[in-house]
PDB file of C-alpha atoms and ligand atoms in Angstrom:
ATOM      1  CA  MET A 835      16.719  -1.263  22.789  1.00  0.00           C
ATOM      2  CA  HIS A 836      15.560  -0.763  19.202  1.00  0.00           C
ATOM      3  CA  ILE A 837      11.927  -1.323  18.252  1.00  0.00           C
ATOM      4  CA  GLY A 838      10.868  -2.282  14.738  1.00  0.00           C
ATOM      5  CA  PHE A 839       7.247  -1.430  13.979  1.00  0.00           C
ATOM      6  CA  VAL A 840       4.934  -2.941  11.336  1.00  0.00           C
ATOM      7  CA  PRO A 841       1.530  -1.259  11.017  1.00  0.00           C
ATOM      8  CA  THR A 842      -1.224  -3.334   9.383  1.00  0.00           C
ATOM      9  CA  MET A 843      -4.973  -3.416   8.978  1.00  0.00           C
ATOM     10  CA  GLY A 844      -5.076  -7.144   9.709  1.00  0.00           C
ATOM     11  CA  ALA A 845      -6.365 -10.007   7.534  1.00  0.00           C
ATOM     12  CA  LEU A 846      -2.710 -10.926   7.582  1.00  0.00           C
ATOM     13  CA  HIS A 847      -0.932 -12.769   4.787  1.00  0.00           C
ATOM     14  CA  ALA A 848       2.626 -13.692   3.841  1.00  0.00           C
ATOM     15  CA  GLY A 849       3.281 -10.120   2.628  1.00  0.00           C
ATOM     16  CA  HIS A 850       2.712  -8.804   6.145  1.00  0.00           C
ATOM     17  CA  LEU A 851       4.870 -11.587   7.584  1.00  0.00           C
ATOM     18  CA  SER A 852       7.726 -10.597   5.265  1.00  0.00           C
ATOM     19  CA  LEU A 853       7.675  -7.109   6.819  1.00  0.00           C
ATOM     20  CA  LEU A 854       7.856  -8.660  10.299  1.00  0.00           C
ATOM     21  CA  LYS A 855      10.789 -10.811   9.212  1.00  0.00           C
ATOM     22  CA  ALA A 856      12.641  -7.770   7.873  1.00  0.00           C
ATOM     23  CA  ALA A 857      11.912  -5.932  11.134  1.00  0.00           C
ATOM     24  CA  LYS A 858      13.165  -8.815  13.290  1.00  0.00           C
ATOM     25  CA  ALA A 859      16.446  -8.943  11.362  1.00  0.00           C
ATOM     26  CA  GLU A 860      17.267  -5.329  12.257  1.00  0.00           C
ATOM     27  CA  ASN A 861      15.682  -4.666  15.664  1.00  0.00           C
ATOM     28  CA  ASP A 862      15.572  -6.055  19.209  1.00  0.00           C
ATOM     29  CA  LEU A 863      11.792  -6.036  19.529  1.00  0.00           C
ATOM     30  CA  VAL A 864       9.131  -6.192  16.811  1.00  0.00           C
ATOM     31  CA  ILE A 865       5.664  -4.723  17.278  1.00  0.00           C
ATOM     32  CA  CYS A 866       2.838  -5.363  14.820  1.00  0.00           C
ATOM     33  CA  SER A 867      -0.314  -3.280  14.985  1.00  0.00           C
ATOM     34  CA  ILE A 868      -3.720  -4.273  13.688  1.00  0.00           C
ATOM     35  CA  PHE A 869      -6.133  -1.400  13.204  1.00  0.00           C
ATOM     36  CA  VAL A 870      -8.642  -0.795  10.424  1.00  0.00           C
ATOM     37  CA  ASN A 871      -8.343   2.958  10.290  1.00  0.00           C
ATOM     38  CA  PRO A 872     -11.655   4.654   9.473  1.00  0.00           C
ATOM     39  CA  THR A 873     -10.123   8.026   8.511  1.00  0.00           C
ATOM     40  CA  GLN A 874      -8.350   6.525   5.508  1.00  0.00           C
ATOM     41  CA  PHE A 875     -11.526   5.121   3.961  1.00  0.00           C
ATOM     42  CA  ASN A 876     -13.310   7.495   1.648  1.00  0.00           C
ATOM     43  CA  ASN A 877     -16.113   4.995   1.155  1.00  0.00           C
ATOM     44  CA  LEU A 878     -18.209   3.670   4.066  1.00  0.00           C
ATOM     45  CA  GLU A 879     -19.166   0.510   2.210  1.00  0.00           C
ATOM     46  CA  ASP A 880     -15.460  -0.265   1.648  1.00  0.00           C
ATOM     47  CA  LEU A 881     -14.764   0.241   5.379  1.00  0.00           C
ATOM     48  CA  LYS A 882     -17.657  -2.029   6.311  1.00  0.00           C
ATOM     49  CA  ASN A 883     -16.579  -4.780   3.906  1.00  0.00           C
ATOM     50  CA  TYR A 884     -12.856  -4.652   4.717  1.00  0.00           C
ATOM     51  CA  PRO A 885     -11.818  -8.191   5.776  1.00  0.00           C
ATOM     52  CA  ARG A 886     -11.354  -8.636   9.525  1.00  0.00           C
ATOM     53  CA  ASN A 887      -9.934 -11.875  10.959  1.00  0.00           C
ATOM     54  CA  GLU A 888      -8.596 -11.056  14.405  1.00  0.00           C
ATOM     55  CA  ALA A 889      -8.574 -14.631  15.743  1.00  0.00           C
ATOM     56  CA  SER A 890      -6.700 -16.072  12.758  1.00  0.00           C
ATOM     57  CA  ASP A 891      -4.375 -13.035  12.670  1.00  0.00           C
ATOM     58  CA  LEU A 892      -3.411 -13.666  16.288  1.00  0.00           C
ATOM     59  CA  ALA A 893      -2.924 -17.376  15.616  1.00  0.00           C
ATOM     60  CA  LEU A 894      -0.676 -16.547  12.656  1.00  0.00           C
ATOM     61  CA  LEU A 895       1.364 -14.045  14.684  1.00  0.00           C
ATOM     62  CA  LYS A 896       1.711 -16.522  17.532  1.00  0.00           C
ATOM     63  CA  GLN A 897       3.239 -19.055  15.148  1.00  0.00           C
ATOM     64  CA  ASP A 898       5.449 -16.452  13.503  1.00  0.00           C
ATOM     65  CA  ALA A 899       8.856 -16.179  15.125  1.00  0.00           C
ATOM     66  CA  HIS A 900       9.315 -12.557  14.077  1.00  0.00           C
ATOM     67  CA  CYS A 901       6.596 -10.752  16.003  1.00  0.00           C
ATOM     68  CA  ASP A 902       7.124 -10.057  19.721  1.00  0.00           C
ATOM     69  CA  LEU A 903       4.093  -7.939  20.512  1.00  0.00           C
ATOM     70  CA  VAL A 904       0.736  -7.206  18.889  1.00  0.00           C
ATOM     71  CA  PHE A 905      -0.970  -3.862  19.429  1.00  0.00           C
ATOM     72  CA  ILE A 906      -4.704  -3.778  18.678  1.00  0.00           C
ATOM     73  CA  PRO A 907      -5.837  -0.328  19.745  1.00  0.00           C
ATOM     74  CA  THR A 908      -9.382   0.936  20.092  1.00  0.00           C
ATOM     75  CA  LEU A 909     -10.712   3.866  18.096  1.00  0.00           C
ATOM     76  CA  GLU A 910     -10.576   5.959  21.298  1.00  0.00           C
ATOM     77  CA  GLU A 911      -6.909   5.146  21.843  1.00  0.00           C
ATOM     78  CA  MET A 912      -5.999   6.161  18.317  1.00  0.00           C
ATOM     79  CA  TYR A 913      -8.232   9.217  18.225  1.00  0.00           C
ATOM     80  CA  PRO A 914      -8.506  10.430  21.841  1.00  0.00           C
ATOM     81  CA  GLN A 915      -9.897  13.842  20.913  1.00  0.00           C
ATOM     82  CA  ASP A 916     -11.688  14.072  17.623  1.00  0.00           C
ATOM     83  CA  LYS A 917     -12.327  10.861  15.682  1.00  0.00           C
ATOM     84  CA  THR A 918     -12.455  12.672  12.379  1.00  0.00           C
ATOM     85  CA  SER A 919      -9.602  15.184  12.686  1.00  0.00           C
ATOM     86  CA  VAL A 920      -6.630  14.650  10.412  1.00  0.00           C
ATOM     87  CA  LEU A 921      -3.014  15.752  10.466  1.00  0.00           C
ATOM     88  CA  ASP A 922      -2.482  19.198   9.014  1.00  0.00           C
ATOM     89  CA  ILE A 923       0.271  18.617   6.447  1.00  0.00           C
ATOM     90  CA  ASP A 924       0.592  19.319   2.758  1.00  0.00           C
ATOM     91  CA  LEU A 925       1.403  16.148   0.841  1.00  0.00           C
ATOM     92  CA  GLY A 926       1.632  18.062  -2.437  1.00  0.00           C
ATOM     93  CA  ILE A 927       1.306  16.089  -5.644  1.00  0.00           C
ATOM     94  CA  LEU A 928       0.987  12.793  -3.745  1.00  0.00           C
ATOM     95  CA  GLU A 929      -2.548  13.814  -2.820  1.00  0.00           C
ATOM     96  CA  GLU A 930      -3.444  14.802  -6.359  1.00  0.00           C
ATOM     97  CA  VAL A 931      -2.466  11.846  -8.525  1.00  0.00           C
ATOM     98  CA  MET A 932      -3.483   8.191  -8.764  1.00  0.00           C
ATOM     99  CA  GLU A 933      -4.506   6.955  -5.268  1.00  0.00           C
ATOM    100  CA  GLY A 934      -4.566  10.577  -4.107  1.00  0.00           C
ATOM    101  CA  LYS A 935      -6.938  11.528  -6.891  1.00  0.00           C
ATOM    102  CA  PHE A 936      -9.184   8.469  -6.839  1.00  0.00           C
ATOM    103  CA  ARG A 937      -9.377   8.176  -3.049  1.00  0.00           C
ATOM    104  CA  PRO A 938      -9.782  11.760  -1.808  1.00  0.00           C
ATOM    105  CA  LYS A 939      -8.639  12.243   1.823  1.00  0.00           C
ATOM    106  CA  HIS A 940      -7.170   8.705   1.886  1.00  0.00           C
ATOM    107  CA  PHE A 941      -3.539   9.739   2.351  1.00  0.00           C
ATOM    108  CA  LYS A 942      -4.326  12.389   4.981  1.00  0.00           C
ATOM    109  CA  GLY A 943      -6.009   9.579   6.930  1.00  0.00           C
ATOM    110  CA  VAL A 944      -3.018   7.275   6.435  1.00  0.00           C
ATOM    111  CA  ALA A 945      -0.533   9.970   7.524  1.00  0.00           C
ATOM    112  CA  THR A 946      -2.699  10.768  10.551  1.00  0.00           C
ATOM    113  CA  VAL A 947      -2.941   7.216  11.836  1.00  0.00           C
ATOM    114  CA  VAL A 948       0.722   6.406  11.184  1.00  0.00           C
ATOM    115  CA  HIS A 949       1.757   9.629  12.937  1.00  0.00           C
ATOM    116  CA  ARG A 950      -0.380   8.649  15.946  1.00  0.00           C
ATOM    117  CA  PHE A 951       1.198   5.178  15.987  1.00  0.00           C
ATOM    118  CA  PHE A 952       4.635   6.802  15.919  1.00  0.00           C
ATOM    119  CA  GLU A 953       3.626   8.853  18.978  1.00  0.00           C
ATOM    120  CA  ILE A 954       2.522   5.760  20.895  1.00  0.00           C
ATOM    121  CA  ILE A 955       5.290   3.386  19.775  1.00  0.00           C
ATOM    122  CA  GLN A 956       8.730   4.906  19.956  1.00  0.00           C
ATOM    123  CA  ALA A 957      10.185   2.783  17.188  1.00  0.00           C
ATOM    124  CA  LYS A 958      13.624   3.060  15.654  1.00  0.00           C
ATOM    125  CA  ARG A 959      12.368   1.774  12.308  1.00  0.00           C
ATOM    126  CA  ALA A 960       8.990   1.237  10.647  1.00  0.00           C
ATOM    127  CA  TYR A 961       8.328  -1.140   7.747  1.00  0.00           C
ATOM    128  CA  PHE A 962       5.990  -0.586   4.803  1.00  0.00           C
ATOM    129  CA  GLY A 963       5.327  -2.554   1.630  1.00  0.00           C
ATOM    130  CA  LYS A 964       6.283  -1.295  -1.812  1.00  0.00           C
ATOM    131  CA  LYS A 965       2.990  -2.741  -3.040  1.00  0.00           C
ATOM    132  CA  ASP A 966       1.539   0.508  -1.698  1.00  0.00           C
ATOM    133  CA  ALA A 967       4.290   2.565  -3.319  1.00  0.00           C
ATOM    134  CA  GLN A 968       2.493   5.892  -3.150  1.00  0.00           C
ATOM    135  CA  GLN A 969       1.631   5.278   0.504  1.00  0.00           C
ATOM    136  CA  LEU A 970       5.318   4.593   1.222  1.00  0.00           C
ATOM    137  CA  ALA A 971       6.157   7.932  -0.421  1.00  0.00           C
ATOM    138  CA  VAL A 972       3.486   9.647   1.723  1.00  0.00           C
ATOM    139  CA  ILE A 973       4.983   8.229   4.928  1.00  0.00           C
ATOM    140  CA  LYS A 974       8.518   9.255   3.925  1.00  0.00           C
ATOM    141  CA  ASN A 975       7.218  12.730   3.068  1.00  0.00           C
ATOM    142  CA  MET A 976       5.420  13.040   6.419  1.00  0.00           C
ATOM    143  CA  VAL A 977       8.493  11.894   8.387  1.00  0.00           C
ATOM    144  CA  LYS A 978      10.679  14.411   6.541  1.00  0.00           C
ATOM    145  CA  GLN A 979       8.236  17.314   6.890  1.00  0.00           C
ATOM    146  CA  LEU A 980       7.676  16.752  10.607  1.00  0.00           C
ATOM    147  CA  GLU A 981      11.341  15.822  11.196  1.00  0.00           C
ATOM    148  CA  LEU A 982      10.383  12.616  12.994  1.00  0.00           C
ATOM    149  CA  ASP A 983      13.199  10.518  14.387  1.00  0.00           C
ATOM    150  CA  ILE A 984      12.342   7.216  12.712  1.00  0.00           C
ATOM    151  CA  GLU A 985      13.720   5.275   9.771  1.00  0.00           C
ATOM    152  CA  ILE A 986      11.219   4.198   7.098  1.00  0.00           C
ATOM    153  CA  ILE A 987      12.029   0.927   5.351  1.00  0.00           C
ATOM    154  CA  GLY A 988      10.341  -0.169   2.113  1.00  0.00           C
ATOM    155  CA  CYS A 989       9.944  -3.926   1.556  1.00  0.00           C
ATOM    156  CA  GLU A 990       9.437  -5.789  -1.715  1.00  0.00           C
ATOM    157  CA  THR A 991       5.971  -6.912  -2.826  1.00  0.00           C
ATOM    158  CA  LEU A 992       5.178 -10.553  -2.124  1.00  0.00           C
ATOM    159  CA  ARG A 993       3.207 -12.267  -4.874  1.00  0.00           C
ATOM    160  CA  GLU A 994       1.276 -15.486  -5.384  1.00  0.00           C
ATOM    161  CA  PRO A 995       3.001 -17.999  -7.705  1.00  0.00           C
ATOM    162  CA  ASN A 996       0.811 -16.692 -10.566  1.00  0.00           C
ATOM    163  CA  GLY A 997       2.034 -13.117  -9.964  1.00  0.00           C
ATOM    164  CA  LEU A 998      -1.016 -11.718  -8.161  1.00  0.00           C
ATOM    165  CA  ALA A 999       0.187  -9.299  -5.481  1.00  0.00           C
ATOM    166  CA  MET A1000      -0.788 -10.566  -2.037  1.00  0.00           C
ATOM    167  CA  SER A1001      -3.448  -8.384  -0.474  1.00  0.00           C
ATOM    168  CA  SER A1002      -6.009  -8.662   2.298  1.00  0.00           C
ATOM    169  CA  ARG A1003      -8.588  -7.690  -0.299  1.00  0.00           C
ATOM    170  CA  ASN A1004      -7.853 -10.890  -2.252  1.00  0.00           C
ATOM    171  CA  LEU A1005      -9.954 -12.623   0.421  1.00  0.00           C
ATOM    172  CA  LEU A1006     -12.969 -10.840  -1.033  1.00  0.00           C
ATOM    173  CA  LEU A1007     -12.408 -12.342  -4.504  1.00  0.00           C
ATOM    174  CA  THR A1008     -14.027 -15.545  -5.700  1.00  0.00           C
ATOM    175  CA  GLU A1009     -11.677 -18.203  -7.100  1.00  0.00           C
ATOM    176  CA  GLU A1010     -12.708 -17.177 -10.621  1.00  0.00           C
ATOM    177  CA  GLU A1011     -12.068 -13.496  -9.874  1.00  0.00           C
ATOM    178  CA  LYS A1012      -8.701 -14.342  -8.335  1.00  0.00           C
ATOM    179  CA  ASN A1013      -7.685 -16.035 -11.580  1.00  0.00           C
ATOM    180  CA  LYS A1014      -8.916 -13.079 -13.629  1.00  0.00           C
ATOM    181  CA  ALA A1015      -7.017 -10.676 -11.358  1.00  0.00           C
ATOM    182  CA  THR A1016      -3.681 -12.203 -12.384  1.00  0.00           C
ATOM    183  CA  ILE A1017      -3.915 -10.177 -15.610  1.00  0.00           C
ATOM    184  CA  ILE A1018      -2.926  -7.104 -13.581  1.00  0.00           C
ATOM    185  CA  ALA A1019       0.499  -8.426 -12.561  1.00  0.00           C
ATOM    186  CA  GLN A1020       1.025 -10.197 -15.886  1.00  0.00           C
ATOM    187  CA  THR A1021       0.414  -6.912 -17.735  1.00  0.00           C
ATOM    188  CA  LEU A1022       2.839  -5.066 -15.453  1.00  0.00           C
ATOM    189  CA  PHE A1023       5.540  -7.699 -16.014  1.00  0.00           C
ATOM    190  CA  GLN A1024       5.090  -7.431 -19.784  1.00  0.00           C
ATOM    191  CA  MET A1025       5.152  -3.640 -19.632  1.00  0.00           C
ATOM    192  CA  LYS A1026       8.520  -3.826 -17.909  1.00  0.00           C
ATOM    193  CA  GLU A1027       9.844  -6.098 -20.654  1.00  0.00           C
ATOM    194  CA  LYS A1028       8.587  -3.728 -23.347  1.00  0.00           C
ATOM    195  CA  SER A1029       9.691  -0.515 -21.663  1.00  0.00           C
ATOM    196  CA  ALA A1030      13.066  -0.358 -23.429  1.00  0.00           C
ATOM    197  CA  GLN A1031      11.447  -0.310 -26.883  1.00  0.00           C
ATOM    198  CA  TYR A1032       8.323   1.776 -26.211  1.00  0.00           C
ATOM    199  CA  SER A1033       7.726   5.445 -25.498  1.00  0.00           C
ATOM    200  CA  VAL A1034       5.783   6.298 -22.315  1.00  0.00           C
ATOM    201  CA  GLU A1035       2.628   6.933 -24.332  1.00  0.00           C
ATOM    202  CA  GLU A1036       2.945   3.725 -26.357  1.00  0.00           C
ATOM    203  CA  LEU A1037       3.582   1.673 -23.238  1.00  0.00           C
ATOM    204  CA  LYS A1038       0.577   3.121 -21.412  1.00  0.00           C
ATOM    205  CA  LYS A1039      -1.626   2.460 -24.422  1.00  0.00           C
ATOM    206  CA  TRP A1040      -0.368  -1.103 -24.720  1.00  0.00           C
ATOM    207  CA  GLY A1041      -0.932  -1.761 -20.999  1.00  0.00           C
ATOM    208  CA  ALA A1042      -4.431  -0.291 -20.941  1.00  0.00           C
ATOM    209  CA  SER A1043      -5.531  -2.303 -23.963  1.00  0.00           C
ATOM    210  CA  ALA A1044      -4.041  -5.522 -22.501  1.00  0.00           C
ATOM    211  CA  LEU A1045      -6.024  -4.972 -19.282  1.00  0.00           C
ATOM    212  CA  LYS A1046      -9.231  -4.119 -21.116  1.00  0.00           C
ATOM    213  CA  LYS A1047      -9.189  -7.558 -22.749  1.00  0.00           C
ATOM    214  CA  GLU A1048     -10.456  -8.896 -19.421  1.00  0.00           C
ATOM    215  CA  ILE A1049     -14.117  -7.913 -19.418  1.00  0.00           C
ATOM    216  CA  LYS A1050     -14.506  -8.511 -15.668  1.00  0.00           C
ATOM    217  CA  LEU A1051     -11.855  -5.857 -15.038  1.00  0.00           C
ATOM    218  CA  ASP A1052     -12.805  -2.219 -14.606  1.00  0.00           C
ATOM    219  CA  LEU A1053      -9.658  -0.097 -15.028  1.00  0.00           C
ATOM    220  CA  GLU A1054      -9.510   2.965 -12.781  1.00  0.00           C
ATOM    221  CA  TYR A1055      -6.068   4.187 -13.808  1.00  0.00           C
ATOM    222  CA  LEU A1056      -2.833   2.996 -15.354  1.00  0.00           C
ATOM    223  CA  GLU A1057      -0.118   5.624 -15.049  1.00  0.00           C
ATOM    224  CA  ILE A1058       3.602   5.901 -15.548  1.00  0.00           C
ATOM    225  CA  ALA A1059       5.284   8.207 -13.068  1.00  0.00           C
ATOM    226  CA  ASP A1060       8.645   9.301 -11.749  1.00  0.00           C
ATOM    227  CA  ALA A1061       9.169   6.707  -8.996  1.00  0.00           C
ATOM    228  CA  ASN A1062      10.783   9.300  -6.712  1.00  0.00           C
ATOM    229  CA  THR A1063       8.294  12.167  -7.011  1.00  0.00           C
ATOM    230  CA  PHE A1064       5.160  10.452  -8.387  1.00  0.00           C
ATOM    231  CA  GLN A1065       4.945  13.202 -10.989  1.00  0.00           C
ATOM    232  CA  MET A1066       3.512  11.834 -14.249  1.00  0.00           C
ATOM    233  CA  ILE A1067       6.107  11.559 -17.012  1.00  0.00           C
ATOM    234  CA  ASP A1068       5.792  11.603 -20.782  1.00  0.00           C
ATOM    235  CA  ASP A1069       9.453  10.871 -21.523  1.00  0.00           C
ATOM    236  CA  PHE A1070      11.588   8.186 -19.842  1.00  0.00           C
ATOM    237  CA  ASN A1071      14.672  10.388 -20.246  1.00  0.00           C
ATOM    238  CA  THR A1072      13.317  12.953 -17.800  1.00  0.00           C
ATOM    239  CA  CYS A1073      13.649  10.792 -14.674  1.00  0.00           C
ATOM    240  CA  ASP A1074      16.085   8.475 -12.883  1.00  0.00           C
ATOM    241  CA  ALA A1075      13.415   5.965 -11.877  1.00  0.00           C
ATOM    242  CA  ALA A1076      10.039   5.120 -13.398  1.00  0.00           C
ATOM    243  CA  ILE A1077       7.070   3.241 -11.987  1.00  0.00           C
ATOM    244  CA  VAL A1078       3.852   1.918 -13.496  1.00  0.00           C
ATOM    245  CA  CYS A1079       0.931   2.104 -11.078  1.00  0.00           C
ATOM    246  CA  VAL A1080      -2.428   0.512 -11.650  1.00  0.00           C
ATOM    247  CA  ALA A1081      -5.789   0.420  -9.873  1.00  0.00           C
ATOM    248  CA  ALA A1082      -8.627  -1.743 -11.139  1.00  0.00           C
ATOM    249  CA  LYS A1083     -11.780  -3.356  -9.896  1.00  0.00           C
ATOM    250  CA  ILE A1084     -12.389  -7.031 -10.383  1.00  0.00           C
ATOM    251  CA  GLY A1085     -16.076  -7.404  -9.655  1.00  0.00           C
ATOM    252  CA  LYS A1086     -16.547  -5.227  -6.584  1.00  0.00           C
ATOM    253  CA  VAL A1087     -13.006  -5.539  -5.274  1.00  0.00           C
ATOM    254  CA  ARG A1088     -10.558  -2.720  -5.878  1.00  0.00           C
ATOM    255  CA  LEU A1089      -6.952  -3.853  -6.324  1.00  0.00           C
ATOM    256  CA  ILE A1090      -3.745  -1.891  -6.785  1.00  0.00           C
ATOM    257  CA  ASP A1091      -0.319  -2.961  -7.982  1.00  0.00           C
ATOM    258  CA  ASN A1092       2.830  -1.444  -9.435  1.00  0.00           C
ATOM    259  CA  ILE A1093       6.163  -2.263 -11.010  1.00  0.00           C
ATOM    260  CA  ILE A1094       9.425  -0.349 -11.190  1.00  0.00           C
ATOM    261  CA  LEU A1095      10.490  -0.086 -14.857  1.00  0.00           C
ATOM    262  CA  PHE A1096      13.973   1.155 -14.021  1.00  0.00           C
ATOM    263  CA  ALA A1097      15.711   2.784 -11.066  1.00  0.00           C
TER     264      ALA A1097
HETATM  265  P1  LIG B1691      -2.397  -3.372   4.979  1.00  0.00           P
HETATM  266  O1  LIG B1691      -2.748  -4.293   6.095  1.00  0.00           O
HETATM  267  O2  LIG B1691      -2.950  -3.768   3.652  1.00  0.00           O
HETATM  268  O3  LIG B1691      -2.633  -1.925   5.339  1.00  0.00           O
HETATM  269  O4  LIG B1691      -0.836  -3.508   4.794  1.00  0.00           O
HETATM  270  C1  LIG B1691       0.056  -3.333   5.866  1.00  0.00           C
HETATM  271  C2  LIG B1691       1.450  -3.230   5.297  1.00  0.00           C
HETATM  272  O5  LIG B1691       1.756  -4.424   4.575  1.00  0.00           O
HETATM  273  C3  LIG B1691       1.603  -2.067   4.311  1.00  0.00           C
HETATM  274  O6  LIG B1691       2.861  -1.443   4.520  1.00  0.00           O
HETATM  275  C4  LIG B1691       1.524  -2.754   2.989  1.00  0.00           C
HETATM  276  O7  LIG B1691       2.206  -2.065   1.952  1.00  0.00           O
HETATM  277  C5  LIG B1691       2.211  -4.074   3.289  1.00  0.00           C
HETATM  278  N1  LIG B1691       1.817  -5.086   2.307  1.00  0.00           N
HETATM  279  C6  LIG B1691       0.571  -5.362   1.862  1.00  0.00           C
HETATM  280  N2  LIG B1691       0.604  -6.308   0.906  1.00  0.00           N
HETATM  281  C7  LIG B1691       1.908  -6.622   0.727  1.00  0.00           C
HETATM  282  C8  LIG B1691       2.604  -7.541  -0.126  1.00  0.00           C
HETATM  283  N3  LIG B1691       1.953  -8.298  -1.010  1.00  0.00           N
HETATM  284  N4  LIG B1691       3.946  -7.603  -0.031  1.00  0.00           N
HETATM  285  C9  LIG B1691       4.612  -6.833   0.858  1.00  0.00           C
HETATM  286  N5  LIG B1691       4.032  -5.957   1.697  1.00  0.00           N
HETATM  287  C10 LIG B1691       2.687  -5.854   1.631  1.00  0.00           C
END
């Protein structure tokens, strides 16, 4: 019997459900986990404020035909020995750029908790969203390094009709902020359209200035990288696939998004 596994931090939305649907299509049994993992938060305030909606998550999963079993572990179950110890692996450049740079220790925490889940749940396949593209690369890297017997599947980003990438953190935005946040996706879409005519530097400049027009937006980074290695690029001809990644705060809420320019 093949198990498909979808790890989440809860506050579920249609993006999460799309992962469950993909898992159900390829496996006999689908397990969804809900666990807000403290070791991947580099900011206590962020951990405290992370949206938690267990009752409505369970109601949503009950209605959803694609989830067979929900696993909501305790901190002790996930970290039976030391609640702060992290997996000892070298994630290389993934830990040094973009999310790795701006959220120190984040990816070690992600790799640790996902590795622990893979120990507990002997899944054939695990499903992750491309919205967290760098995280997906971290998981693939970890699986390869540790030679784990599991297939990692990346699923497309689900968006609101106005383009905003679905995210649990959107729950923390006011209606006004949610409208302002659409500039992130709109800028990414336009950058993709312009990418054939612009150099990497010109495109980055254009994107950053488009985002800065929204005064409620505080840009953390806007980078163009090799979509396979996450190495920054300064020439489109030097890679087979390119990705734009962005992190920005709208008010107090930190959002990330990305778009593949070509692959
Ligand atoms: P999270 O609960 O935010 O940790 O997300 C759990 C999984 O859902 C991760 O693999 C995310 O990449 C994925 N995910 C989050 N948002 C989306 C989205 N808008 N579309 C598709 N997958 C998503």
